[in-house]
């Protein structure tokens, strides 16, 4: 098995990893934003509940 065969076998894997990396990063970012929004909504609901109890 020559060096050229090894390189030509590895290149497609490297290509797919490089292509998939931005997609994975975007998915992670969107998930983080979603969790953050959900947390702030839960905090707002809690604040509203506390304000209603004070009345």
GROMACS .gro file of C-alpha atoms in nm:
model
   55
    1UNK     CA    1   0.000   0.000   0.000
    2UNK     CA    2   0.167   0.319  -0.117
    3UNK     CA    3   0.167   0.662   0.038
    4UNK     CA    4  -0.053   0.795  -0.243
    5UNK     CA    5  -0.320   0.531  -0.170
    6UNK     CA    6  -0.319   0.622   0.201
    7UNK     CA    7  -0.349   0.993   0.122
    8UNK     CA    8  -0.628   0.940  -0.132
    9UNK     CA    9  -0.813   0.728   0.127
   10UNK     CA   10  -0.780   0.987   0.406
   11UNK     CA   11  -0.868   1.298   0.200
   12UNK     CA   12  -1.244   1.225   0.172
   13UNK     CA   13  -1.271   1.179   0.550
   14UNK     CA   14  -1.087   1.505   0.613
   15UNK     CA   15  -1.313   1.676   0.358
   16UNK     CA   16  -1.633   1.555   0.529
   17UNK     CA   17  -1.505   1.650   0.875
   18UNK     CA   18  -1.418   2.000   0.750
   19UNK     CA   19  -1.762   2.031   0.586
   20UNK     CA   20  -1.946   1.904   0.897
   21UNK     CA   21  -1.762   2.123   1.151
   22UNK     CA   22  -1.952   2.449   1.076
   23UNK     CA   23  -2.285   2.267   1.084
   24UNK     CA   24  -2.204   2.117   1.424
   25UNK     CA   25  -2.093   2.457   1.557
   26UNK     CA   26  -2.412   2.624   1.433
   27UNK     CA   27  -2.625   2.350   1.593
   28UNK     CA   28  -2.441   2.398   1.925
   29UNK     CA   29  -2.490   2.774   1.905
   30UNK     CA   30  -2.861   2.741   1.830
   31UNK     CA   31  -2.904   2.494   2.117
   32UNK     CA   32  -2.728   2.734   2.355
   33UNK     CA   33  -2.949   3.024   2.242
   34UNK     CA   34  -3.262   2.811   2.285
   35UNK     CA   35  -3.162   2.708   2.639
   36UNK     CA   36  -3.084   3.069   2.727
   37UNK     CA   37  -3.421   3.190   2.597
   38UNK     CA   38  -3.606   2.914   2.782
   39UNK     CA   39  -3.426   3.006   3.105
   40UNK     CA   40  -3.515   3.375   3.071
   41UNK     CA   41  -3.880   3.288   3.002
   42UNK     CA   42  -3.886   3.069   3.313
   43UNK     CA   43  -3.733   3.353   3.516
   44UNK     CA   44  -3.994   3.597   3.383
   45UNK     CA   45  -4.275   3.359   3.476
   46UNK     CA   46  -4.128   3.327   3.826
   47UNK     CA   47  -4.101   3.707   3.862
   48UNK     CA   48  -4.463   3.751   3.750
   49UNK     CA   49  -4.576   3.486   3.999
   50UNK     CA   50  -4.390   3.658   4.283
   51UNK     CA   51  -4.534   3.998   4.189
   52UNK     CA   52  -4.887   3.855   4.186
   53UNK     CA   53  -4.830   3.703   4.532
   54UNK     CA   54  -4.723   4.043   4.671
   55UNK     CA   55  -5.053   4.207   4.574
   0.00000   0.00000   0.00000
